[in-house]
Amino acid sequence: RLKLPPGVLDAYPIAHLQLGMFYHNELNPASAMYHDVFSFRITSAFSEEKLRLAVHRLASRHPALRTSFHLAGFSKPLQLVHETVDVPLTIEDVSQLSSTEQEKAIITWIEDEKRRPFERSHAPLTRYHVQLQGEKRFQFFLSFHHSCLDGWSLAAVMTEIFQDYAALLEGRNETIESPRTTYRDFVSLEHQSTRDEQTRRFWEQVIADSEP
């Protein structure tokens, strides 16, 4: 049985797809191929305290947002789920800029952020940023490594953050349930399939006529 390091709740192998991403990162460390940056225009009152709480509670619900990746140090590459993480959220006030300058500020932040690589052995592999643009209007940025989020989960993340944020602004303390399944379940199924002879025979038949 693996003895977990202090502050770590769970550990399981890194999935093959995640390993592939890190392999390509090593081939070209300067590439932002798996570094995703999204930007959203939000029309709402802004409360730094409530947004920080919503982002913190999001990470508390989802193990993938508290995960670090370790290719060495264990008998096999592992991802570690930490009990808590400090979620980076920075605030920038661009409300005094013209609309054209504000649009440039968005592009500038995205381009700079793409050149700030994530350290995979330190959780979380996500960063948030806000540009305050005026009364009841701000730009919200989410930056992450593709190993912990994809397009489908991005939509879920954004929905949860701003569902929670809206409730907090209105003085409601609603509870968003944690997911019933997690990435650990996927990794378990992947390992079952790689050991299953029927699955192996199926894929051998699929690629039988392929040229290497």
Coordinates of C-alpha atoms in Angstrom, one line a residue:
R1 CA 0.0 0.0 0.0
L2 CA 1.3 3.4 -0.9
K3 CA 2.2 5.7 2.0
L4 CA 0.8 9.1 1.0
P5 CA 2.9 12.2 1.6
P6 CA 1.7 14.7 4.2
G7 CA -1.3 16.8 2.9
V8 CA -2.1 14.3 0.1
L9 CA -5.5 12.6 0.1
D10 CA -5.1 10.2 -2.8
A11 CA -2.7 8.9 -5.4
Y12 CA -3.2 6.9 -8.6
P13 CA -1.3 6.4 -11.9
I14 CA -1.1 9.1 -14.5
A15 CA -3.4 8.1 -17.4
H16 CA -1.8 7.3 -20.8
L17 CA -3.3 10.4 -22.4
Q18 CA -1.8 12.6 -19.7
L19 CA 1.6 11.0 -20.1
G20 CA 1.4 11.7 -23.8
M21 CA 0.9 15.4 -23.1
F22 CA 3.8 15.5 -20.7
Y23 CA 6.0 13.7 -23.3
H24 CA 5.2 16.3 -26.0
N25 CA 5.9 19.0 -23.4
E26 CA 9.3 17.6 -22.8
L27 CA 10.0 17.4 -26.5
N28 CA 9.3 21.1 -26.8
P29 CA 9.2 22.8 -23.4
A30 CA 8.6 26.3 -25.0
S31 CA 5.4 25.2 -26.7
A32 CA 2.1 26.2 -25.3
M33 CA 0.4 23.3 -27.0
Y34 CA -1.4 22.0 -23.9
H35 CA -1.6 25.3 -22.1
D36 CA -5.2 26.6 -22.5
V37 CA -6.3 30.1 -21.8
F38 CA -9.9 31.2 -22.0
S39 CA -11.4 34.6 -21.5
F40 CA -15.1 35.5 -20.7
R41 CA -16.8 38.9 -20.5
I42 CA -18.9 39.0 -17.3
T43 CA -21.7 41.5 -16.7
S44 CA -22.2 41.5 -13.0
A45 CA -21.2 43.4 -9.8
F46 CA -17.7 42.4 -8.7
S47 CA -16.8 41.1 -5.3
E48 CA -13.2 39.8 -4.9
E49 CA -14.1 38.1 -1.6
K50 CA -17.0 36.2 -3.1
L51 CA -15.3 35.2 -6.3
R52 CA -12.3 33.9 -4.4
L53 CA -14.7 31.8 -2.3
A54 CA -16.4 30.4 -5.4
V55 CA -13.1 29.5 -7.0
H56 CA -11.8 27.9 -3.7
R57 CA -15.0 25.9 -3.3
L58 CA -14.7 24.7 -6.9
A59 CA -11.3 23.3 -6.2
S60 CA -12.6 21.7 -3.0
R61 CA -15.2 19.8 -4.9
H62 CA -13.0 18.5 -7.8
P63 CA -9.9 16.4 -7.1
A64 CA -8.6 17.1 -10.6
L65 CA -8.2 20.8 -9.6
R66 CA -6.0 19.8 -6.6
T67 CA -3.8 17.4 -8.5
S68 CA 0.0 17.4 -9.1
F69 CA 1.9 15.0 -11.4
H70 CA 5.1 13.2 -10.7
L71 CA 6.9 11.3 -13.4
A72 CA 9.7 10.3 -10.9
G73 CA 10.0 9.5 -7.2
F74 CA 7.6 6.6 -7.2
S75 CA 7.7 3.1 -8.7
K76 CA 5.4 4.4 -11.5
P77 CA 4.3 7.9 -12.7
L78 CA 1.6 9.1 -10.2
Q79 CA -0.8 11.9 -9.8
L80 CA -1.3 13.1 -6.2
V81 CA -4.6 14.7 -5.0
H82 CA -3.8 17.3 -2.3
E83 CA -6.1 18.1 0.6
T84 CA -6.0 21.8 -0.1
V85 CA -4.4 24.1 -2.6
D86 CA -3.8 27.8 -2.9
V87 CA -5.7 28.8 -6.0
P88 CA -4.0 31.7 -7.9
L89 CA -6.4 34.5 -8.5
T90 CA -5.1 38.0 -9.5
I91 CA -7.0 41.2 -10.0
E92 CA -6.2 44.0 -12.4
D93 CA -8.1 47.3 -12.7
V94 CA -8.2 48.5 -16.3
S95 CA -11.4 50.6 -15.9
Q96 CA -9.6 53.8 -16.6
L97 CA -8.5 52.6 -20.1
S98 CA -10.5 53.2 -23.2
S99 CA -12.5 50.3 -24.7
T100 CA -9.8 49.8 -27.4
E101 CA -7.1 49.7 -24.7
Q102 CA -9.1 47.3 -22.6
E103 CA -9.3 44.9 -25.6
K104 CA -5.5 45.2 -26.0
A105 CA -5.1 44.5 -22.3
I106 CA -7.0 41.2 -22.8
I107 CA -4.8 40.1 -25.7
T108 CA -1.7 41.1 -23.9
W109 CA -2.5 39.1 -20.7
I110 CA -3.4 36.0 -22.8
E111 CA -0.2 36.2 -24.8
D112 CA 1.9 36.7 -21.6
E113 CA 0.1 33.9 -19.8
K114 CA 0.7 31.4 -22.6
R115 CA 4.4 31.9 -21.9
R116 CA 4.1 31.1 -18.2
P117 CA 4.5 27.3 -18.0
F118 CA 2.9 25.3 -15.3
E119 CA 5.1 23.2 -12.9
R120 CA 3.4 19.9 -13.1
S121 CA 4.7 18.7 -9.7
H122 CA 2.9 21.7 -7.9
A123 CA -0.9 21.8 -7.6
P124 CA -3.0 23.4 -8.9
L125 CA -2.4 23.4 -12.6
T126 CA -4.9 26.3 -13.0
R127 CA -4.7 30.1 -12.7
Y128 CA -7.4 32.7 -12.6
H129 CA -7.3 36.4 -13.5
V130 CA -9.8 39.3 -13.5
Q131 CA -9.6 42.6 -15.4
L132 CA -12.0 45.1 -13.9
Q133 CA -13.4 47.1 -16.9
G134 CA -16.1 49.3 -15.3
E135 CA -19.2 49.3 -13.2
K136 CA -20.7 45.8 -13.3
R137 CA -18.4 44.5 -16.0
F138 CA -15.2 42.5 -15.8
Q139 CA -13.2 40.1 -17.9
F140 CA -12.6 36.7 -16.3
F141 CA -9.6 34.5 -17.4
L142 CA -9.1 30.8 -16.8
S143 CA -5.6 29.3 -17.6
F144 CA -4.9 25.6 -17.2
H145 CA -2.9 22.7 -18.3
H146 CA -4.8 20.4 -20.5
S147 CA -3.9 17.4 -18.3
C148 CA -6.5 18.5 -15.7
L149 CA -9.3 20.0 -17.8
D150 CA -10.8 19.7 -21.3
G151 CA -13.5 21.5 -23.2
W152 CA -16.4 19.6 -21.6
S153 CA -15.1 20.1 -18.0
L154 CA -14.3 23.8 -18.8
A155 CA -18.0 24.4 -19.4
A156 CA -18.9 22.6 -16.1
V157 CA -16.2 24.6 -14.2
M158 CA -17.5 28.0 -15.5
T159 CA -21.1 27.1 -14.8
E160 CA -20.2 26.1 -11.2
I161 CA -18.1 29.1 -10.5
F162 CA -20.6 31.6 -11.6
Q163 CA -23.6 29.7 -10.3
D164 CA -21.9 29.8 -6.9
Y165 CA -20.8 33.4 -7.3
A166 CA -24.3 34.7 -8.2
A167 CA -25.8 32.9 -5.2
L168 CA -23.1 34.5 -2.9
L169 CA -23.8 38.0 -4.3
E170 CA -27.5 37.5 -3.5
G171 CA -26.7 36.3 0.0
R172 CA -27.6 32.7 -0.7
N173 CA -25.2 29.9 0.4
E174 CA -26.3 27.1 -1.9
T175 CA -24.5 23.8 -2.0
I176 CA -23.2 22.4 -5.3
E177 CA -22.7 18.7 -5.0
S178 CA -19.3 17.1 -5.6
P179 CA -19.2 14.8 -8.7
R180 CA -20.2 11.1 -8.1
T181 CA -17.3 10.0 -10.3
T182 CA -13.8 11.3 -10.5
Y183 CA -10.7 10.9 -12.7
R184 CA -9.6 8.1 -10.4
D185 CA -12.5 6.1 -11.7
F186 CA -11.4 6.7 -15.3
V187 CA -7.8 5.6 -14.5
S188 CA -9.1 2.5 -12.8
L189 CA -11.2 1.6 -15.9
E190 CA -8.2 2.3 -18.2
H191 CA -6.0 -0.1 -16.3
Q192 CA -8.7 -2.8 -16.3
S193 CA -9.0 -2.4 -20.1
T194 CA -5.2 -2.7 -20.7
R195 CA -5.2 -6.0 -18.8
D196 CA -8.2 -7.4 -20.5
E197 CA -7.4 -9.9 -23.3
Q198 CA -10.8 -9.4 -25.1
T199 CA -10.1 -5.7 -25.3
R200 CA -6.6 -6.4 -26.6
R201 CA -7.8 -8.7 -29.3
F202 CA -10.4 -6.2 -30.4
W203 CA -7.8 -3.4 -31.0
E204 CA -5.4 -5.8 -32.6
Q205 CA -8.1 -6.6 -35.1
V206 CA -8.8 -2.9 -35.7
I207 CA -5.1 -2.1 -36.5
A208 CA -4.4 -5.5 -38.2
D209 CA -4.0 -3.9 -41.7
S210 CA -2.4 -0.7 -40.6
E211 CA 1.1 0.3 -41.8
P212 CA 3.4 1.4 -39.0

